[in-house]
Amino acid sequence: MQSAKEKIMTINFSKKWIKISLHIFVWVVLITLPYIINLNRSRPPRPLSNDEETQFLRLNFINYFYLIAVFYLNNKVLIPSFFYKKRYLWYGLLFIGCLLLSITIHSILFRILLPDFNFNLGRTLWFNTSSFLLTIAASTAFTMISDRIKEEKRSLQREQENMKTELSFLRSQISPHFIFNVLNNIVALVRLKSSELEPTVMKLSGLMQYMLYETDEEKVSIKTETEYLQAYIDLQKQRFGKKVAIKTNIEIESEFDEIEPMLLIPFIENAFKHGVAMIETPQIFIDLKTEDEFLTFEVRNKFNEDENEIKDGASGIGLANVSRRLNLLYGKNHHLKIEKKEGWFNVNLSLKLTV
């Protein structure tokens, strides 16, 4: 199998040859089209000797070099420095100057290489002007299309970098909130001098390892993510015991499906944060299923509609961030519905795991 470096080199080599082939194609068209357009006008008035044939070929060969120079002069200098900067007068003057220089060079070379032929200014103007205009038109189109493609590529790269930066920022906001909740669990166990303290610390160690080493990846396996969720739920069960009715159902069809790491935990965090305190018979239901590369996720918790909850500075950060991440990563391939109804806070999420 090819290494990543070899693959990049192969792609760059292919792109290079595509670019060279495009230039060759453009020049084949530019060289042949003037003769097709000027088929009758480009014919000499009388049959040519072998020596004259050679001289005509030399004359045309030199003209091609001049047109190539004009093509890239327009591509590299005239359009970027004058046309794009709206210095149209200077662009027009230089355009006319290049055309006159083309005709002058052709006239001088014609008289040097073919002294026995009568120089026909009308034929020279017709043939050279059509070739020159075609070259300028092709150069302008080529330049504008190339620049447009480059700009779109740069825009896409900027968008991707911005998205990576934003996702990294969103993750960094979620992680401290999660750690804060777990540490609260441990504090409660310490105060109770519970035998559950040691396994709880071990679970926290596992969760920290996941957060440090797995969340840098773009995707993690759905199995790894659900194990992380289950560990968090177990920690909360240890904390609340029988005070909170917690029902969990996780059904994974394929362990090889992948998901953005730490995408689902904010919904569960929110349920435990706002579905426990000051609530009579608190209840939390968590249901997660994957089938045919689709994930459905539901979190339901009771909440107190009569209490005017005083929110802390971090309240709502998790849900707002995860909603933003879903939009960035899954776009139209997900549907998120959050509603409060009859004393229950309901979250329903469905998304296509492979996008």
CSV table of C-alpha atoms in Angstrom, one decimal:
chain,number,residue,atom,x,y,z
A,1,MET,CA,0.0,0.0,0.0
A,2,GLN,CA,1.1,3.6,-0.7
A,3,SER,CA,2.1,5.7,2.2
A,4,ALA,CA,0.4,9.1,2.8
A,5,LYS,CA,3.5,10.9,1.5
A,6,GLU,CA,3.5,8.8,-1.7
A,7,LYS,CA,-0.2,9.4,-2.2
A,8,ILE,CA,0.4,13.2,-1.9
A,9,MET,CA,3.3,13.0,-4.4
A,10,THR,CA,1.1,11.0,-6.8
A,11,ILE,CA,-1.8,13.5,-6.5
A,12,ASN,CA,0.6,16.5,-7.0
A,13,PHE,CA,2.2,14.7,-10.0
A,14,SER,CA,-1.2,14.1,-11.6
A,15,LYS,CA,-2.2,17.8,-11.0
A,16,LYS,CA,1.0,18.9,-12.6
A,17,TRP,CA,0.4,16.9,-15.8
A,18,ILE,CA,-3.2,18.0,-16.0
A,19,LYS,CA,-2.0,21.6,-15.9
A,20,ILE,CA,0.7,20.9,-18.6
A,21,SER,CA,-1.8,19.1,-20.7
A,22,LEU,CA,-4.2,22.0,-20.4
A,23,HIS,CA,-1.6,24.4,-21.6
A,24,ILE,CA,-0.7,22.2,-24.5
A,25,PHE,CA,-4.3,21.9,-25.5
A,26,VAL,CA,-4.7,25.7,-25.4
A,27,TRP,CA,-1.7,26.2,-27.6
A,28,VAL,CA,-2.8,23.6,-30.2
A,29,VAL,CA,-6.1,25.5,-30.5
A,30,LEU,CA,-4.4,28.9,-30.7
A,31,ILE,CA,-1.9,27.7,-33.4
A,32,THR,CA,-4.4,25.9,-35.6
A,33,LEU,CA,-7.5,28.1,-35.3
A,34,PRO,CA,-6.1,31.2,-37.1
A,35,TYR,CA,-5.3,29.1,-40.1
A,36,ILE,CA,-8.8,27.7,-40.1
A,37,ILE,CA,-10.3,31.1,-39.9
A,38,ASN,CA,-8.0,32.6,-42.4
A,39,LEU,CA,-7.8,29.6,-44.7
A,40,ASN,CA,-8.0,31.5,-48.0
A,41,ARG,CA,-6.2,34.7,-46.8
A,42,SER,CA,-3.2,32.8,-45.4
A,43,ARG,CA,-2.4,31.1,-48.7
A,44,PRO,CA,0.5,32.5,-50.7
A,45,PRO,CA,-0.3,34.1,-54.1
A,46,ARG,CA,1.8,31.6,-55.9
A,47,PRO,CA,3.3,28.1,-55.3
A,48,LEU,CA,6.3,28.1,-53.0
A,49,SER,CA,9.7,26.6,-53.5
A,50,ASN,CA,11.2,24.3,-50.8
A,51,ASP,CA,13.4,27.1,-49.6
A,52,GLU,CA,10.4,29.5,-49.4
A,53,GLU,CA,8.4,26.9,-47.6
A,54,THR,CA,11.2,26.6,-45.0
A,55,GLN,CA,11.3,30.4,-44.6
A,56,PHE,CA,7.5,30.6,-44.1
A,57,LEU,CA,7.8,27.9,-41.4
A,58,ARG,CA,10.5,29.9,-39.7
A,59,LEU,CA,8.4,33.1,-39.8
A,60,ASN,CA,5.4,31.4,-38.3
A,61,PHE,CA,7.6,29.6,-35.7
A,62,ILE,CA,8.9,33.0,-34.5
A,63,ASN,CA,5.4,34.4,-34.5
A,64,TYR,CA,4.3,31.6,-32.2
A,65,PHE,CA,7.0,32.4,-29.7
A,66,TYR,CA,5.8,36.0,-29.7
A,67,LEU,CA,2.2,34.9,-29.2
A,68,ILE,CA,3.3,32.7,-26.3
A,69,ALA,CA,5.1,35.6,-24.8
A,70,VAL,CA,2.0,37.8,-25.2
A,71,PHE,CA,-0.2,35.0,-23.7
A,72,TYR,CA,1.9,34.8,-20.5
A,73,LEU,CA,2.6,38.6,-20.4
A,74,ASN,CA,-1.2,39.1,-20.3
A,75,ASN,CA,-1.6,36.2,-17.8
A,76,LYS,CA,1.1,37.2,-15.3
A,77,VAL,CA,1.4,41.0,-15.7
A,78,LEU,CA,-1.3,42.8,-17.6
A,79,ILE,CA,-4.4,41.3,-16.0
A,80,PRO,CA,-3.1,41.2,-12.4
A,81,SER,CA,-1.4,44.6,-12.5
A,82,PHE,CA,-3.8,46.6,-14.7
A,83,PHE,CA,-7.1,44.9,-15.5
A,84,TYR,CA,-7.9,43.6,-12.0
A,85,LYS,CA,-6.8,47.0,-10.5
A,86,LYS,CA,-9.2,48.8,-12.9
A,87,ARG,CA,-6.4,50.6,-14.7
A,88,TYR,CA,-8.2,50.0,-18.0
A,89,LEU,CA,-6.6,52.9,-19.9
A,90,TRP,CA,-3.1,51.5,-19.3
A,91,TYR,CA,-4.3,48.0,-20.1
A,92,GLY,CA,-5.8,49.2,-23.4
A,93,LEU,CA,-2.6,51.2,-24.3
A,94,LEU,CA,-0.4,48.2,-23.6
A,95,PHE,CA,-2.7,45.9,-25.5
A,96,ILE,CA,-2.5,48.1,-28.6
A,97,GLY,CA,1.3,48.5,-28.1
A,98,CYS,CA,1.7,44.7,-28.1
A,99,LEU,CA,-0.5,44.4,-31.2
A,100,LEU,CA,1.5,47.0,-33.1
A,101,LEU,CA,4.8,45.4,-32.0
A,102,SER,CA,3.5,42.0,-33.3
A,103,ILE,CA,2.7,43.5,-36.7
A,104,THR,CA,6.1,45.4,-36.8
A,105,ILE,CA,8.1,42.3,-35.9
A,106,HIS,CA,6.2,40.2,-38.5
A,107,SER,CA,6.8,42.9,-41.2
A,108,ILE,CA,10.5,43.1,-40.5
A,109,LEU,CA,11.0,39.3,-40.4
A,110,PHE,CA,8.9,38.9,-43.5
A,111,ARG,CA,11.2,41.3,-45.5
A,112,ILE,CA,14.3,39.6,-44.1
A,113,LEU,CA,13.3,36.0,-44.6
A,114,LEU,CA,11.2,36.4,-47.8
A,115,PRO,CA,12.8,39.2,-49.8
A,116,ASP,CA,11.4,37.9,-53.1
A,117,PHE,CA,7.8,38.2,-51.9
A,118,ASN,CA,5.9,41.4,-52.1
A,119,PHE,CA,4.9,42.4,-48.5
A,120,ASN,CA,1.1,42.7,-48.2
A,121,LEU,CA,0.2,44.9,-45.3
A,122,GLY,CA,-3.5,44.1,-45.5
A,123,ARG,CA,-2.8,40.3,-45.3
A,124,THR,CA,-0.4,40.8,-42.4
A,125,LEU,CA,-2.9,43.0,-40.5
A,126,TRP,CA,-5.7,40.5,-41.0
A,127,PHE,CA,-3.7,37.4,-40.1
A,128,ASN,CA,-1.7,38.8,-37.1
A,129,THR,CA,-4.6,40.7,-35.6
A,130,SER,CA,-6.9,37.7,-35.6
A,131,SER,CA,-4.1,35.5,-34.1
A,132,PHE,CA,-3.3,38.2,-31.5
A,133,LEU,CA,-6.9,38.8,-30.5
A,134,LEU,CA,-7.5,35.0,-30.2
A,135,THR,CA,-4.4,34.7,-28.0
A,136,ILE,CA,-5.4,37.6,-25.7
A,137,ALA,CA,-9.0,36.2,-25.4
A,138,ALA,CA,-7.7,32.8,-24.5
A,139,SER,CA,-5.2,34.2,-22.1
A,140,THR,CA,-7.8,36.4,-20.4
A,141,ALA,CA,-10.3,33.5,-20.1
A,142,PHE,CA,-7.6,31.1,-18.8
A,143,THR,CA,-6.4,33.6,-16.2
A,144,MET,CA,-9.8,34.5,-14.9
A,145,ILE,CA,-10.9,30.8,-14.7
A,146,SER,CA,-7.6,29.8,-13.0
A,147,ASP,CA,-7.8,32.7,-10.5
A,148,ARG,CA,-11.5,31.9,-9.8
A,149,ILE,CA,-10.6,28.3,-9.0
A,150,LYS,CA,-7.7,29.3,-6.8
A,151,GLU,CA,-9.9,31.8,-4.9
A,152,GLU,CA,-12.6,29.2,-4.3
A,153,LYS,CA,-9.9,26.7,-3.1
A,154,ARG,CA,-8.5,29.3,-0.7
A,155,SER,CA,-12.0,30.2,0.5
A,156,LEU,CA,-12.8,26.5,1.1
A,157,GLN,CA,-9.5,26.1,3.0
A,158,ARG,CA,-10.3,29.1,5.1
A,159,GLU,CA,-13.7,27.8,5.8
A,160,GLN,CA,-12.3,24.4,6.8
A,161,GLU,CA,-9.7,26.0,9.1
A,162,ASN,CA,-12.4,28.2,10.7
A,163,MET,CA,-14.6,25.2,11.2
A,164,LYS,CA,-11.7,23.2,12.9
A,165,THR,CA,-10.9,26.2,15.1
A,166,GLU,CA,-14.5,26.7,16.1
A,167,LEU,CA,-15.0,22.9,16.8
A,168,SER,CA,-11.9,22.9,18.9
A,169,PHE,CA,-13.2,25.9,20.8
A,170,LEU,CA,-16.6,24.3,21.3
A,171,ARG,CA,-15.0,21.1,22.6
A,172,SER,CA,-12.8,23.0,25.0
A,173,GLN,CA,-16.0,24.6,26.5
A,174,ILE,CA,-17.8,21.3,27.0
A,175,SER,CA,-14.9,19.4,28.6
A,176,PRO,CA,-14.5,21.7,31.7
A,177,HIS,CA,-18.2,21.5,32.3
A,178,PHE,CA,-18.1,17.7,32.3
A,179,ILE,CA,-15.1,17.5,34.6
A,180,PHE,CA,-16.8,19.9,37.0
A,181,ASN,CA,-19.8,17.6,37.3
A,182,VAL,CA,-17.7,14.5,37.8
A,183,LEU,CA,-15.6,16.1,40.5
A,184,ASN,CA,-18.8,17.0,42.3
A,185,ASN,CA,-19.6,13.3,42.3
A,186,ILE,CA,-16.3,12.4,43.9
A,187,VAL,CA,-16.7,15.1,46.5
A,188,ALA,CA,-20.0,13.7,47.5
A,189,LEU,CA,-18.5,10.1,47.8
A,190,VAL,CA,-15.6,11.4,49.9
A,191,ARG,CA,-18.1,13.1,52.3
A,192,LEU,CA,-20.1,9.8,52.5
A,193,LYS,CA,-16.8,7.8,52.9
A,194,SER,CA,-18.3,5.4,50.4
A,195,SER,CA,-16.5,2.2,49.3
A,196,GLU,CA,-17.5,3.3,45.8
A,197,LEU,CA,-14.8,6.0,45.9
A,198,GLU,CA,-11.9,3.9,44.5
A,199,PRO,CA,-13.8,2.4,41.5
A,200,THR,CA,-15.3,5.9,40.9
A,201,VAL,CA,-11.8,7.4,40.7
A,202,MET,CA,-10.7,4.6,38.3
A,203,LYS,CA,-13.7,5.3,36.1
A,204,LEU,CA,-12.8,9.0,36.1
A,205,SER,CA,-9.3,8.1,35.2
A,206,GLY,CA,-10.6,6.2,32.2
A,207,LEU,CA,-12.8,9.0,31.2
A,208,MET,CA,-10.0,11.5,31.4
A,209,GLN,CA,-7.9,9.2,29.2
A,210,TYR,CA,-10.6,9.2,26.7
A,211,MET,CA,-11.0,13.0,26.7
A,212,LEU,CA,-7.2,13.5,26.4
A,213,TYR,CA,-6.4,11.0,23.7
A,214,GLU,CA,-9.6,10.3,21.8
A,215,THR,CA,-11.2,13.7,21.4
A,216,ASP,CA,-8.4,15.0,19.2
A,217,GLU,CA,-9.6,12.6,16.5
A,218,GLU,CA,-12.2,13.8,14.0
A,219,LYS,CA,-14.3,10.7,14.6
A,220,VAL,CA,-14.4,7.9,17.2
A,221,SER,CA,-16.2,4.5,17.0
A,222,ILE,CA,-19.8,4.5,18.3
A,223,LYS,CA,-18.8,1.7,20.7
A,224,THR,CA,-16.1,3.9,22.3
A,225,GLU,CA,-18.4,6.8,22.6
A,226,THR,CA,-21.3,4.8,24.2
A,227,GLU,CA,-18.8,3.3,26.7
A,228,TYR,CA,-17.9,6.8,27.6
A,229,LEU,CA,-21.6,7.8,28.1
A,230,GLN,CA,-22.3,4.6,30.1
A,231,ALA,CA,-19.3,5.4,32.4
A,232,TYR,CA,-20.6,8.9,33.0
A,233,ILE,CA,-24.2,7.6,33.7
A,234,ASP,CA,-22.7,5.0,36.1
A,235,LEU,CA,-20.9,7.8,38.0
A,236,GLN,CA,-24.2,9.7,38.3
A,237,LYS,CA,-26.0,6.5,39.6
A,238,GLN,CA,-23.3,6.1,42.3
A,239,ARG,CA,-23.9,9.7,43.3
A,240,PHE,CA,-27.7,9.7,43.5
A,241,GLY,CA,-28.4,6.1,44.3
A,242,LYS,CA,-32.1,5.4,44.5
A,243,LYS,CA,-33.0,9.1,44.8
A,244,VAL,CA,-33.2,9.4,41.0
A,245,ALA,CA,-34.9,6.9,38.7
A,246,ILE,CA,-32.5,6.4,35.8
A,247,LYS,CA,-33.4,4.2,32.9
A,248,THR,CA,-30.8,3.6,30.1
A,249,ASN,CA,-31.2,1.7,26.9
A,250,ILE,CA,-28.2,1.5,24.4
A,251,GLU,CA,-28.5,-0.7,21.3
A,252,ILE,CA,-25.6,-0.6,18.8
A,253,GLU,CA,-26.0,-2.4,15.5
A,254,SER,CA,-22.4,-1.9,14.3
A,255,GLU,CA,-19.4,-1.2,16.5
A,256,PHE,CA,-17.6,0.2,13.4
A,257,ASP,CA,-19.9,3.2,12.9
A,258,GLU,CA,-18.2,6.5,13.8
A,259,ILE,CA,-19.4,9.7,15.4
A,260,GLU,CA,-17.9,13.1,16.4
A,261,PRO,CA,-16.5,12.6,20.0
A,262,MET,CA,-18.3,14.1,22.9
A,263,LEU,CA,-21.3,15.0,20.8
A,264,LEU,CA,-24.0,13.4,22.9
A,265,ILE,CA,-22.7,14.0,26.5
A,266,PRO,CA,-24.0,17.5,26.8
A,267,PHE,CA,-27.6,16.3,26.6
A,268,ILE,CA,-27.0,13.8,29.4
A,269,GLU,CA,-25.2,16.4,31.4
A,270,ASN,CA,-28.1,18.7,31.1
A,271,ALA,CA,-30.6,16.1,32.2
A,272,PHE,CA,-28.6,15.4,35.4
A,273,LYS,CA,-28.0,19.1,36.0
A,274,HIS,CA,-31.6,20.3,35.7
A,275,GLY,CA,-33.6,17.2,36.2
A,276,VAL,CA,-32.6,16.3,39.8
A,277,ALA,CA,-32.6,19.3,42.2
A,278,MET,CA,-35.9,20.6,43.7
A,279,ILE,CA,-37.9,18.0,41.8
A,280,GLU,CA,-40.3,15.5,43.3
A,281,THR,CA,-39.6,11.9,42.1
A,282,PRO,CA,-36.9,12.9,39.6
A,283,GLN,CA,-36.7,10.6,36.5
A,284,ILE,CA,-34.2,10.4,33.7
A,285,PHE,CA,-34.6,8.3,30.5
A,286,ILE,CA,-31.8,7.8,28.0
A,287,ASP,CA,-32.3,5.8,24.8
A,288,LEU,CA,-29.7,5.4,22.1
A,289,LYS,CA,-30.0,3.2,19.0
A,290,THR,CA,-28.1,2.8,15.7
A,291,GLU,CA,-29.5,1.1,12.7
A,292,ASP,CA,-28.5,1.2,9.0
A,293,GLU,CA,-25.9,3.9,9.7
A,294,PHE,CA,-28.5,6.1,11.4
A,295,LEU,CA,-28.5,7.1,15.0
A,296,THR,CA,-31.5,8.0,17.1
A,297,PHE,CA,-31.0,9.5,20.5
A,298,GLU,CA,-33.5,10.5,23.1
A,299,VAL,CA,-33.1,12.0,26.6
A,300,ARG,CA,-36.0,12.8,28.8
A,301,ASN,CA,-36.0,14.3,32.3
A,302,LYS,CA,-38.6,15.8,34.6
A,303,PHE,CA,-38.1,19.4,35.6
A,304,ASN,CA,-39.8,21.8,37.9
A,305,GLU,CA,-41.9,24.3,36.0
A,306,ASP,CA,-42.8,26.3,39.1
A,307,GLU,CA,-39.3,27.0,40.2
A,308,ASN,CA,-37.6,30.1,38.7
A,309,GLU,CA,-34.2,28.5,38.2
A,310,ILE,CA,-31.2,30.8,38.9
A,311,LYS,CA,-28.7,29.8,36.2
A,312,ASP,CA,-25.0,29.8,36.7
A,313,GLY,CA,-22.5,31.2,34.3
A,314,ALA,CA,-22.1,27.9,32.4
A,315,SER,CA,-25.8,27.1,32.1
A,316,GLY,CA,-26.9,26.4,28.6
A,317,ILE,CA,-23.4,26.3,27.2
A,318,GLY,CA,-23.4,22.6,26.5
A,319,LEU,CA,-26.7,22.5,24.5
A,320,ALA,CA,-25.9,25.6,22.6
A,321,ASN,CA,-22.5,24.3,21.6
A,322,VAL,CA,-23.6,20.8,20.6
A,323,SER,CA,-26.3,22.4,18.5
A,324,ARG,CA,-23.7,24.5,16.7
A,325,ARG,CA,-21.4,21.5,16.3
A,326,LEU,CA,-24.2,19.4,14.8
A,327,ASN,CA,-24.9,22.2,12.2
A,328,LEU,CA,-21.2,22.4,11.3
A,329,LEU,CA,-20.6,18.7,11.1
A,330,TYR,CA,-23.8,17.1,9.9
A,331,GLY,CA,-25.8,20.0,8.4
A,332,LYS,CA,-29.0,18.6,6.7
A,333,ASN,CA,-28.0,15.1,7.8
A,334,HIS,CA,-29.3,15.6,11.3
A,335,HIS,CA,-32.5,16.7,13.0
A,336,LEU,CA,-32.6,18.0,16.6
A,337,LYS,CA,-35.8,18.7,18.5
A,338,ILE,CA,-35.7,20.2,22.1
A,339,GLU,CA,-39.0,20.9,23.9
A,340,LYS,CA,-40.5,21.4,27.3
A,341,LYS,CA,-43.9,19.7,27.6
A,342,GLU,CA,-46.0,18.8,30.7
A,343,GLY,CA,-43.2,18.9,33.2
A,344,TRP,CA,-40.7,17.0,30.9
A,345,PHE,CA,-37.7,18.2,29.1
A,346,ASN,CA,-37.3,16.2,25.9
A,347,VAL,CA,-34.4,16.0,23.5
A,348,ASN,CA,-34.7,14.0,20.3
A,349,LEU,CA,-31.8,13.7,17.9
A,350,SER,CA,-31.5,11.7,14.7
A,351,LEU,CA,-28.5,11.8,12.4
A,352,LYS,CA,-26.8,9.9,9.6
A,353,LEU,CA,-23.5,8.6,10.9
A,354,THR,CA,-21.8,8.5,7.5
A,355,VAL,CA,-21.9,11.8,5.7
